[in-house]
Amino acid sequence: MKSVIRNNKNYICAICAWIAMYVIDILYAVKNYYYLINSDTASEMILGNELAKNGGLLSKAWYYSTELRVLNTQIFYKIAFLISPSNWKNAKIIAMAMLLLVLSLSGIFFVRMIKGERSVQEILFALILVCPIGQWYTWNVLLNLYYVPHISITLVSIGLFIAALRHERARKIIDYILLALLAMFAAMGGLRQLMICYVPMGLALCLLVYDMYKEGGMASIRAKILDIAGLLVSLGFSLVGYKANRVFANIYSFEELSENKWQDFSLHELVTSLGQFLGLFGWRKDVKILSISGVLNGVALVLVCVIIYFVVKAIREYKSDSIYGKYYLYFCVASFALQLILYSQCNRANETYWIPLIPIVIFLAMSKIDEIKLMIGFVALIVLCSVSTLMPPTPAMIPTNEKELAVSTWLVDNGYENGYATFWNSNAVTQLTNGRVQMWTVTGLDSLDVERWLQLTSHSSEAPEENAFILMSTEELEENKALFDGAHVLYEDDNYIVVTAD
């Protein structure tokens, strides 16, 4: 009885900690809303707004980036704009609140399937998922939400397979149907979700089958033949989804990661990529050594060492693990090896591509911590790294457009609604003006050629209406001084200048 009460108390305390971190994330985004705006994340909102106005979940009228948004953030931005069509700040916060909740629930579902019962660990993992553990994780997951779908889909997919392993025949069939549908729709987005989740799941199955054969021969494989077949069919549906993506390439406008090319094999790039991955766990650059964040870099190093220790422990003790634990370990190994090769030896990858693997590795380490006190200590390390991340200066991993607020306000006040700008100065204006100013993103100020990237496709065939303007930074003006010599200046401050587009 005492044990039950203690467990319930721990569970409630963990929920309170998750709620606190969830609220901190939301309040942080509210307070820093204008600082966090940039044209990349603004494009997500513009797409969501277009879908809210015109309907559907996909748009032929949009130039996507490297993925077709199918099961992605646009669903939640669309809902947010249906709730708050004229206030883009409110829409952003609503979408963020929904997506972080989805991320947390995915983590809870995943851990509950692994453990087979309700546990404090599932809430602590949900807490970790919303912790700003490092600058890139904070920027691309918590604040700008790019990787929330990738992480959530991966956790739910693994959870469904583990659930199927646990369930009887009737429930298994339901689990595999759900997994097959999820895999198909997720893979419709493109190659990335396949590489992050479904290819490693297939490789992990191969390792698990081999392990079963070593331990019990063909008899042990026959005993699990329904699960093996069920996962293979589900993974087959992911290929169906990717085939649909290839068909969609003729209908919708997006780039394809399959066009990437291998580089010369390089051990140096291999080590560099590994270092970039480890650096995502709370390490912060460009801070003074004796500042709070500088000192907390030591905590980040301790966290990395702790994670490595428990990952090695998981590998060494895998033979005594359950079939669920073994499969998850094999998934982690397969995913890490695959991504290490891809990200180090391809011509188009950077450290942000590693982000979806962060929660996967963290849980592998968590799964080998048995005592609640050690678990709390592990979470405390992550929370301390989160404190470092949120310390000033605010993390801005790509250019932000806070200084563009003044010129955006001026454009609205003076009735300007259509203009040209290069990418990092364009879509942000639309978000800053709550959609009242529409921007044409151009490849350069000399030609004003429309860039086929993260904007309406109509911009390629339709020029802005009369009274159009060109917005540029002072640095861009310096680079194109001769081009705009004698231009009619409409607005100028220390950061931006606006001229007529005539």
CSV table of N, CA, C and O in Angstrom, one decimal, residues 301-414:
chain,number,residue,atom,x,y,z
A,301,LEU,N,28.7,18.4,-20.4
A,301,LEU,CA,29.7,17.3,-20.6
A,301,LEU,C,29.4,16.1,-19.7
A,301,LEU,O,29.6,15.0,-20.1
A,302,VAL,N,29.0,16.4,-18.5
A,302,VAL,CA,28.7,15.4,-17.5
A,302,VAL,C,27.5,14.6,-18.1
A,302,VAL,O,27.4,13.4,-18.1
A,303,LEU,N,26.5,15.3,-18.6
A,303,LEU,CA,25.3,14.7,-19.2
A,303,LEU,C,25.7,13.7,-20.3
A,303,LEU,O,25.2,12.6,-20.4
A,304,VAL,N,26.5,14.2,-21.2
A,304,VAL,CA,27.0,13.4,-22.3
A,304,VAL,C,27.7,12.1,-21.8
A,304,VAL,O,27.4,11.0,-22.3
A,305,CYS,N,28.5,12.3,-20.8
A,305,CYS,CA,29.2,11.1,-20.2
A,305,CYS,C,28.3,10.1,-19.6
A,305,CYS,O,28.4,8.9,-19.7
A,306,VAL,N,27.2,10.6,-18.9
A,306,VAL,CA,26.2,9.8,-18.3
A,306,VAL,C,25.4,9.0,-19.3
A,306,VAL,O,25.2,7.8,-19.2
A,307,ILE,N,25.1,9.7,-20.4
A,307,ILE,CA,24.3,9.1,-21.5
A,307,ILE,C,25.2,8.0,-22.1
A,307,ILE,O,24.7,6.8,-22.3
A,308,ILE,N,26.4,8.3,-22.4
A,308,ILE,CA,27.3,7.3,-23.0
A,308,ILE,C,27.4,6.1,-22.1
A,308,ILE,O,27.4,4.9,-22.5
A,309,TYR,N,27.6,6.3,-20.8
A,309,TYR,CA,27.7,5.2,-19.8
A,309,TYR,C,26.5,4.3,-19.8
A,309,TYR,O,26.7,3.0,-19.9
A,310,PHE,N,25.3,4.9,-19.8
A,310,PHE,CA,24.1,4.0,-19.7
A,310,PHE,C,23.8,3.4,-21.1
A,310,PHE,O,23.3,2.3,-21.2
A,311,VAL,N,24.2,4.0,-22.2
A,311,VAL,CA,24.1,3.4,-23.5
A,311,VAL,C,25.0,2.2,-23.6
A,311,VAL,O,24.6,1.1,-24.1
A,312,VAL,N,26.2,2.3,-23.2
A,312,VAL,CA,27.2,1.2,-23.2
A,312,VAL,C,26.6,0.1,-22.3
A,312,VAL,O,26.7,-1.1,-22.6
A,313,LYS,N,26.1,0.5,-21.1
A,313,LYS,CA,25.5,-0.5,-20.2
A,313,LYS,C,24.3,-1.3,-20.9
A,313,LYS,O,24.2,-2.5,-20.8
A,314,ALA,N,23.5,-0.6,-21.7
A,314,ALA,CA,22.4,-1.2,-22.4
A,314,ALA,C,22.9,-2.2,-23.4
A,314,ALA,O,22.3,-3.3,-23.6
A,315,ILE,N,24.0,-1.8,-24.1
A,315,ILE,CA,24.6,-2.7,-25.1
A,315,ILE,C,25.2,-4.0,-24.4
A,315,ILE,O,25.0,-5.1,-24.9
A,316,ARG,N,25.9,-3.8,-23.3
A,316,ARG,CA,26.5,-4.9,-22.7
A,316,ARG,C,25.5,-5.9,-22.0
A,316,ARG,O,25.8,-7.1,-21.9
A,317,GLU,N,24.4,-5.4,-21.6
A,317,GLU,CA,23.4,-6.2,-20.9
A,317,GLU,C,22.2,-6.6,-21.8
A,317,GLU,O,21.2,-7.1,-21.3
A,318,TYR,N,22.4,-6.5,-23.1
A,318,TYR,CA,21.2,-6.7,-24.0
A,318,TYR,C,20.7,-8.1,-23.9
A,318,TYR,O,19.5,-8.3,-24.1
A,319,LYS,N,21.5,-9.1,-23.7
A,319,LYS,CA,21.1,-10.5,-23.7
A,319,LYS,C,20.1,-10.8,-22.6
A,319,LYS,O,19.2,-11.6,-22.8
A,320,SER,N,20.1,-10.0,-21.5
A,320,SER,CA,19.2,-10.3,-20.4
A,320,SER,C,17.9,-9.4,-20.5
A,320,SER,O,17.0,-9.5,-19.7
A,321,ASP,N,17.9,-8.6,-21.6
A,321,ASP,CA,16.7,-7.7,-21.7
A,321,ASP,C,15.5,-8.4,-22.3
A,321,ASP,O,15.7,-9.5,-22.9
A,322,SER,N,14.4,-7.8,-22.2
A,322,SER,CA,13.1,-8.4,-22.8
A,322,SER,C,13.2,-8.2,-24.3
A,322,SER,O,14.0,-7.4,-24.8
A,323,ILE,N,12.3,-8.8,-25.0
A,323,ILE,CA,12.2,-8.6,-26.5
A,323,ILE,C,11.9,-7.2,-26.8
A,323,ILE,O,12.4,-6.7,-27.9
A,324,TYR,N,11.2,-6.5,-26.0
A,324,TYR,CA,10.8,-5.1,-26.3
A,324,TYR,C,12.1,-4.2,-26.1
A,324,TYR,O,12.3,-3.3,-27.0
A,325,GLY,N,12.8,-4.5,-25.0
A,325,GLY,CA,14.1,-3.7,-24.8
A,325,GLY,C,15.1,-4.0,-25.9
A,325,GLY,O,15.8,-3.1,-26.3
A,326,LYS,N,15.2,-5.3,-26.3
A,326,LYS,CA,16.1,-5.6,-27.4
A,326,LYS,C,15.8,-4.9,-28.7
A,326,LYS,O,16.7,-4.4,-29.3
A,327,TYR,N,14.5,-4.9,-29.0
A,327,TYR,CA,14.1,-4.3,-30.3
A,327,TYR,C,14.5,-2.8,-30.3
A,327,TYR,O,15.0,-2.3,-31.2
A,328,TYR,N,14.2,-2.2,-29.1
A,328,TYR,CA,14.5,-0.7,-29.0
A,328,TYR,C,16.0,-0.5,-29.1
A,328,TYR,O,16.4,0.5,-29.8
A,329,LEU,N,16.8,-1.3,-28.5
A,329,LEU,CA,18.2,-1.1,-28.6
A,329,LEU,C,18.7,-1.3,-30.0
A,329,LEU,O,19.5,-0.5,-30.5
A,330,TYR,N,18.2,-2.3,-30.7
A,330,TYR,CA,18.5,-2.5,-32.1
A,330,TYR,C,18.1,-1.3,-33.0
A,330,TYR,O,18.8,-0.9,-33.9
A,331,PHE,N,16.9,-0.8,-32.7
A,331,PHE,CA,16.5,0.4,-33.4
A,331,PHE,C,17.5,1.6,-33.2
A,331,PHE,O,17.9,2.3,-34.2
A,332,CYS,N,17.9,1.8,-32.0
A,332,CYS,CA,18.8,2.9,-31.7
A,332,CYS,C,20.1,2.7,-32.4
A,332,CYS,O,20.7,3.6,-33.0
A,333,VAL,N,20.7,1.5,-32.4
A,333,VAL,CA,21.9,1.2,-33.0
A,333,VAL,C,21.8,1.4,-34.5
A,333,VAL,O,22.7,2.0,-35.2
A,334,ALA,N,20.7,0.9,-35.1
A,334,ALA,CA,20.5,1.0,-36.6
A,334,ALA,C,20.3,2.4,-37.0
A,334,ALA,O,20.9,2.9,-38.0
A,335,SER,N,19.5,3.2,-36.2
A,335,SER,CA,19.3,4.6,-36.5
A,335,SER,C,20.5,5.4,-36.4
A,335,SER,O,20.8,6.2,-37.3
A,336,PHE,N,21.3,5.2,-35.3
A,336,PHE,CA,22.5,6.0,-35.2
A,336,PHE,C,23.5,5.7,-36.3
A,336,PHE,O,24.1,6.6,-36.9
A,337,ALA,N,23.7,4.4,-36.6
A,337,ALA,CA,24.7,4.0,-37.6
A,337,ALA,C,24.3,4.6,-39.0
A,337,ALA,O,25.1,5.2,-39.7
A,338,LEU,N,23.0,4.4,-39.3
A,338,LEU,CA,22.5,4.9,-40.6
A,338,LEU,C,22.7,6.4,-40.7
A,338,LEU,O,23.2,6.9,-41.7
A,339,GLN,N,22.3,7.1,-39.7
A,339,GLN,CA,22.3,8.6,-39.7
A,339,GLN,C,23.8,9.1,-39.7
A,339,GLN,O,24.1,10.1,-40.3
A,340,LEU,N,24.6,8.4,-39.0
A,340,LEU,CA,26.0,8.9,-39.0
A,340,LEU,C,26.6,8.8,-40.4
A,340,LEU,O,27.3,9.7,-40.8
A,341,ILE,N,26.4,7.7,-41.1
A,341,ILE,CA,26.9,7.6,-42.4
A,341,ILE,C,26.3,8.6,-43.4
A,341,ILE,O,26.9,9.3,-44.1
A,342,LEU,N,24.9,8.8,-43.3
A,342,LEU,CA,24.2,9.7,-44.2
A,342,LEU,C,24.7,11.1,-44.0
A,342,LEU,O,25.0,11.9,-44.9
A,343,TYR,N,24.7,11.5,-42.7
A,343,TYR,CA,25.0,12.9,-42.4
A,343,TYR,C,26.5,13.3,-42.6
A,343,TYR,O,26.8,14.5,-42.8
A,344,SER,N,27.3,12.3,-42.5
A,344,SER,CA,28.8,12.7,-42.6
A,344,SER,C,29.3,12.5,-44.0
A,344,SER,O,30.3,13.2,-44.4
A,345,GLN,N,28.6,11.7,-44.8
A,345,GLN,CA,29.1,11.4,-46.1
A,345,GLN,C,28.3,12.0,-47.3
A,345,GLN,O,28.6,11.7,-48.5
A,346,CYS,N,27.2,12.7,-47.0
A,346,CYS,CA,26.3,13.2,-48.0
A,346,CYS,C,26.7,14.7,-48.2
A,346,CYS,O,27.2,15.4,-47.3
A,347,ASN,N,26.3,15.3,-49.3
A,347,ASN,CA,26.7,16.7,-49.6
A,347,ASN,C,25.7,17.7,-49.1
A,347,ASN,O,25.9,18.9,-49.3
A,348,ARG,N,24.6,17.2,-48.4
A,348,ARG,CA,23.7,18.2,-47.9
A,348,ARG,C,23.1,17.8,-46.6
A,348,ARG,O,22.1,17.1,-46.5
A,349,ALA,N,23.9,18.1,-45.5
A,349,ALA,CA,23.5,17.7,-44.2
A,349,ALA,C,24.2,18.6,-43.2
A,349,ALA,O,25.3,19.1,-43.5
A,350,ASN,N,23.6,18.8,-42.1
A,350,ASN,CA,24.2,19.6,-41.0
A,350,ASN,C,23.8,19.1,-39.7
A,350,ASN,O,23.0,18.1,-39.6
A,351,GLU,N,24.2,19.7,-38.6
A,351,GLU,CA,24.0,19.1,-37.3
A,351,GLU,C,22.5,19.0,-36.9
A,351,GLU,O,22.1,18.2,-36.1
A,352,THR,N,21.7,19.9,-37.5
A,352,THR,CA,20.3,19.9,-37.1
A,352,THR,C,19.6,18.6,-37.5
A,352,THR,O,18.5,18.2,-37.0
A,353,TYR,N,20.1,17.9,-38.5
A,353,TYR,CA,19.5,16.7,-39.0
A,353,TYR,C,19.5,15.6,-37.9
A,353,TYR,O,18.7,14.6,-37.9
A,354,TRP,N,20.4,15.7,-36.9
A,354,TRP,CA,20.6,14.8,-35.8
A,354,TRP,C,19.4,14.9,-34.8
A,354,TRP,O,19.2,14.0,-34.0
A,355,ILE,N,18.7,16.1,-34.8
A,355,ILE,CA,17.8,16.4,-33.7
A,355,ILE,C,16.8,15.3,-33.4
A,355,ILE,O,16.6,15.0,-32.2
A,356,PRO,N,16.2,14.6,-34.3
A,356,PRO,CA,15.2,13.6,-34.0
A,356,PRO,C,15.8,12.4,-33.2
A,356,PRO,O,15.0,11.7,-32.6
A,357,LEU,N,17.1,12.3,-33.3
A,357,LEU,CA,17.7,11.1,-32.5
A,357,LEU,C,17.9,11.4,-31.1
A,357,LEU,O,18.1,10.5,-30.3
A,358,ILE,N,17.9,12.7,-30.7
A,358,ILE,CA,18.2,13.1,-29.3
A,358,ILE,C,17.3,12.4,-28.3
A,358,ILE,O,17.7,11.8,-27.4
A,359,PRO,N,15.9,12.5,-28.4
A,359,PRO,CA,15.1,11.8,-27.5
A,359,PRO,C,15.2,10.3,-27.5
A,359,PRO,O,15.1,9.7,-26.5
A,360,ILE,N,15.5,9.8,-28.7
A,360,ILE,CA,15.7,8.3,-28.8
A,360,ILE,C,16.8,7.8,-27.9
A,360,ILE,O,16.7,6.8,-27.2
A,361,VAL,N,18.0,8.5,-28.0
A,361,VAL,CA,19.2,8.1,-27.3
A,361,VAL,C,18.9,8.4,-25.8
A,361,VAL,O,19.4,7.6,-24.9
A,362,ILE,N,18.3,9.5,-25.5
A,362,ILE,CA,18.1,9.8,-24.0
A,362,ILE,C,17.2,8.8,-23.4
A,362,ILE,O,17.5,8.3,-22.3
A,363,PHE,N,16.2,8.3,-24.1
A,363,PHE,CA,15.4,7.2,-23.4
A,363,PHE,C,16.1,5.9,-23.3
A,363,PHE,O,15.9,5.2,-22.3
A,364,LEU,N,17.0,5.6,-24.2
A,364,LEU,CA,17.8,4.4,-24.1
A,364,LEU,C,18.6,4.5,-22.8
A,364,LEU,O,18.7,3.5,-22.1
A,365,ALA,N,19.2,5.6,-22.5
A,365,ALA,CA,19.9,5.8,-21.3
A,365,ALA,C,19.0,5.7,-20.1
A,365,ALA,O,19.3,5.0,-19.1
A,366,MET,N,17.8,6.4,-20.2
A,366,MET,CA,16.8,6.4,-19.1
A,366,MET,C,16.4,4.9,-18.7
A,366,MET,O,16.2,4.6,-17.6
A,367,SER,N,16.3,4.1,-19.8
A,367,SER,CA,15.7,2.8,-19.5
A,367,SER,C,16.6,1.9,-18.7
A,367,SER,O,16.2,0.9,-18.2
A,368,LYS,N,17.9,2.3,-18.5
A,368,LYS,CA,18.8,1.5,-17.7
A,368,LYS,C,19.0,2.1,-16.3
A,368,LYS,O,19.9,1.7,-15.6
A,369,ILE,N,18.2,3.1,-16.0
A,369,ILE,CA,18.3,3.7,-14.7
A,369,ILE,C,17.2,3.2,-13.8
A,369,ILE,O,16.0,3.4,-14.1
A,370,ASP,N,17.5,2.4,-12.8
A,370,ASP,CA,16.5,1.7,-12.1
A,370,ASP,C,15.9,2.5,-10.9
A,370,ASP,O,14.8,2.4,-10.5
A,371,GLU,N,16.8,3.2,-10.2
A,371,GLU,CA,16.4,3.9,-8.9
A,371,GLU,C,15.8,5.3,-9.3
A,371,GLU,O,16.3,6.0,-10.1
A,372,ILE,N,14.7,5.6,-8.6
A,372,ILE,CA,14.1,6.9,-8.8
A,372,ILE,C,15.0,8.1,-8.5
A,372,ILE,O,14.9,9.1,-9.2
A,373,LYS,N,15.8,7.9,-7.5
A,373,LYS,CA,16.7,9.0,-7.2
A,373,LYS,C,17.7,9.3,-8.3
A,373,LYS,O,18.0,10.5,-8.6
A,374,LEU,N,18.2,8.2,-8.9
A,374,LEU,CA,19.2,8.4,-10.0
A,374,LEU,C,18.4,9.0,-11.2
A,374,LEU,O,19.0,9.8,-12.0
A,375,MET,N,17.2,8.6,-11.4
A,375,MET,CA,16.4,9.1,-12.5
A,375,MET,C,16.2,10.6,-12.3
A,375,MET,O,16.3,11.4,-13.3
A,376,ILE,N,15.8,11.0,-11.1
A,376,ILE,CA,15.6,12.4,-10.8
A,376,ILE,C,16.9,13.2,-11.1
A,376,ILE,O,16.9,14.3,-11.6
A,377,GLY,N,18.1,12.6,-10.7
A,377,GLY,CA,19.4,13.2,-10.9
A,377,GLY,C,19.6,13.4,-12.4
A,377,GLY,O,20.2,14.4,-12.9
A,378,PHE,N,19.3,12.4,-13.2
A,378,PHE,CA,19.5,12.4,-14.7
A,378,PHE,C,18.6,13.5,-15.3
A,378,PHE,O,19.1,14.3,-16.1
A,379,VAL,N,17.4,13.6,-14.8
A,379,VAL,CA,16.5,14.7,-15.3
A,379,VAL,C,17.0,16.1,-14.9
A,379,VAL,O,16.9,17.0,-15.6
A,380,ALA,N,17.6,16.1,-13.7
A,380,ALA,CA,18.1,17.4,-13.2
A,380,ALA,C,19.2,17.9,-14.0
A,380,ALA,O,19.4,19.1,-14.3
A,381,LEU,N,20.1,17.0,-14.5
A,381,LEU,CA,21.1,17.4,-15.5
A,381,LEU,C,20.6,18.0,-16.7
A,381,LEU,O,21.1,19.1,-17.2
A,382,ILE,N,19.5,17.4,-17.2
A,382,ILE,CA,18.9,18.0,-18.4
A,382,ILE,C,18.2,19.3,-18.2
A,382,ILE,O,18.3,20.3,-19.0
A,383,VAL,N,17.6,19.5,-17.0
A,383,VAL,CA,17.0,20.8,-16.6
A,383,VAL,C,18.1,21.9,-16.5
A,383,VAL,O,17.9,23.0,-16.9
A,384,LEU,N,19.2,21.5,-15.9
A,384,LEU,CA,20.3,22.5,-15.8
A,384,LEU,C,20.8,22.9,-17.2
A,384,LEU,O,21.1,24.1,-17.4
A,385,CYS,N,20.9,22.0,-18.1
A,385,CYS,CA,21.3,22.3,-19.5
A,385,CYS,C,20.2,23.2,-20.1
A,385,CYS,O,20.5,24.2,-20.8
A,386,SER,N,19.0,23.0,-19.7
A,386,SER,CA,17.9,23.9,-20.2
A,386,SER,C,18.0,25.3,-19.7
A,386,SER,O,17.7,26.3,-20.4
A,387,VAL,N,18.4,25.4,-18.4
A,387,VAL,CA,18.6,26.7,-17.8
A,387,VAL,C,19.7,27.5,-18.6
A,387,VAL,O,19.5,28.7,-18.9
A,388,SER,N,20.7,26.8,-19.0
A,388,SER,CA,21.8,27.4,-19.8
A,388,SER,C,21.3,27.9,-21.1
A,388,SER,O,21.6,29.0,-21.6
A,389,THR,N,20.5,27.0,-21.7
A,389,THR,CA,19.9,27.4,-23.1
A,389,THR,C,19.1,28.7,-23.0
A,389,THR,O,19.2,29.5,-23.9
A,390,LEU,N,18.3,28.8,-21.9
A,390,LEU,CA,17.4,30.0,-21.9
A,390,LEU,C,18.0,31.2,-21.3
A,390,LEU,O,17.4,32.3,-21.2
A,391,MET,N,19.3,31.1,-20.9
A,391,MET,CA,20.0,32.3,-20.4
A,391,MET,C,20.3,33.3,-21.5
A,391,MET,O,20.5,32.8,-22.6
A,392,PRO,N,20.3,34.6,-21.2
A,392,PRO,CA,20.6,35.5,-22.3
A,392,PRO,C,22.1,35.3,-22.8
A,392,PRO,O,22.9,34.8,-22.0
A,393,PRO,N,22.4,35.5,-24.1
A,393,PRO,CA,21.4,36.0,-25.1
A,393,PRO,C,20.5,34.8,-25.6
A,393,PRO,O,20.9,33.7,-25.5
A,394,THR,N,19.3,35.2,-26.0
A,394,THR,CA,18.3,34.3,-26.4
A,394,THR,C,18.9,33.5,-27.6
A,394,THR,O,19.5,34.1,-28.5
A,395,PRO,N,18.7,32.2,-27.6
A,395,PRO,CA,19.2,31.4,-28.8
A,395,PRO,C,18.6,31.8,-30.1
A,395,PRO,O,17.3,31.8,-30.2
A,396,ALA,N,19.4,32.1,-31.0
A,396,ALA,CA,18.9,32.4,-32.4
A,396,ALA,C,19.8,31.8,-33.3
A,396,ALA,O,20.9,32.3,-33.7
A,397,MET,N,19.4,30.6,-33.8
A,397,MET,CA,20.4,29.7,-34.6
A,397,MET,C,20.4,30.1,-36.0
A,397,MET,O,21.3,29.7,-36.8
A,398,ILE,N,19.4,30.9,-36.5
A,398,ILE,CA,19.4,31.4,-37.8
A,398,ILE,C,19.0,32.9,-37.7
A,398,ILE,O,18.4,33.3,-36.7
A,399,PRO,N,19.1,33.7,-38.8
A,399,PRO,CA,18.8,35.1,-38.6
A,399,PRO,C,17.4,35.4,-38.2
A,399,PRO,O,16.4,34.7,-38.7
A,400,THR,N,17.2,36.3,-37.3
A,400,THR,CA,15.9,36.7,-36.8
A,400,THR,C,15.5,38.1,-37.3
A,400,THR,O,16.4,38.8,-37.8
A,401,ASN,N,14.3,38.5,-37.2
A,401,ASN,CA,13.8,39.7,-37.8
A,401,ASN,C,13.2,40.7,-36.9
A,401,ASN,O,12.3,41.4,-37.2
A,402,GLU,N,13.6,40.7,-35.6
A,402,GLU,CA,13.1,41.5,-34.6
A,402,GLU,C,13.2,43.0,-35.0
A,402,GLU,O,12.3,43.8,-34.8
A,403,LYS,N,14.3,43.4,-35.7
A,403,LYS,CA,14.5,44.8,-36.1
A,403,LYS,C,13.7,45.2,-37.2
A,403,LYS,O,13.6,46.4,-37.6
A,404,GLU,N,13.0,44.2,-37.9
A,404,GLU,CA,12.2,44.5,-39.0
A,404,GLU,C,10.8,44.9,-38.6
A,404,GLU,O,10.0,45.3,-39.4
A,405,LEU,N,10.5,44.9,-37.3
A,405,LEU,CA,9.2,45.3,-36.8
A,405,LEU,C,8.9,46.7,-37.1
A,405,LEU,O,7.7,47.1,-37.5
A,406,ALA,N,9.8,47.6,-37.0
A,406,ALA,CA,9.6,49.0,-37.2
A,406,ALA,C,9.2,49.3,-38.6
A,406,ALA,O,8.2,50.0,-38.9
A,407,VAL,N,9.9,48.7,-39.6
A,407,VAL,CA,9.6,49.0,-41.0
A,407,VAL,C,8.3,48.3,-41.4
A,407,VAL,O,7.5,48.8,-42.2
A,408,SER,N,8.0,47.1,-40.8
A,408,SER,CA,6.8,46.4,-41.1
A,408,SER,C,5.6,47.3,-40.6
A,408,SER,O,4.6,47.4,-41.3
A,409,THR,N,5.7,47.9,-39.4
A,409,THR,CA,4.6,48.7,-38.9
A,409,THR,C,4.4,49.9,-39.8
A,409,THR,O,3.3,50.3,-40.1
A,410,TRP,N,5.5,50.5,-40.3
A,410,TRP,CA,5.4,51.6,-41.2
A,410,TRP,C,4.7,51.3,-42.5
A,410,TRP,O,3.9,52.0,-43.0
A,411,LEU,N,5.0,50.1,-43.0
A,411,LEU,CA,4.4,49.7,-44.3
A,411,LEU,C,2.9,49.6,-44.1
A,411,LEU,O,2.1,50.0,-44.9
A,412,VAL,N,2.4,49.0,-43.0
A,412,VAL,CA,1.0,48.9,-42.7
A,412,VAL,C,0.4,50.3,-42.5
A,412,VAL,O,-0.7,50.6,-43.1
A,413,ASP,N,1.0,51.1,-41.7
A,413,ASP,CA,0.5,52.4,-41.4
A,413,ASP,C,0.3,53.3,-42.7
A,413,ASP,O,-0.5,54.2,-42.8
A,414,ASN,N,1.2,53.0,-43.7
A,414,ASN,CA,1.2,53.9,-44.9
A,414,ASN,C,0.5,53.2,-46.1
A,414,ASN,O,0.6,53.6,-47.2
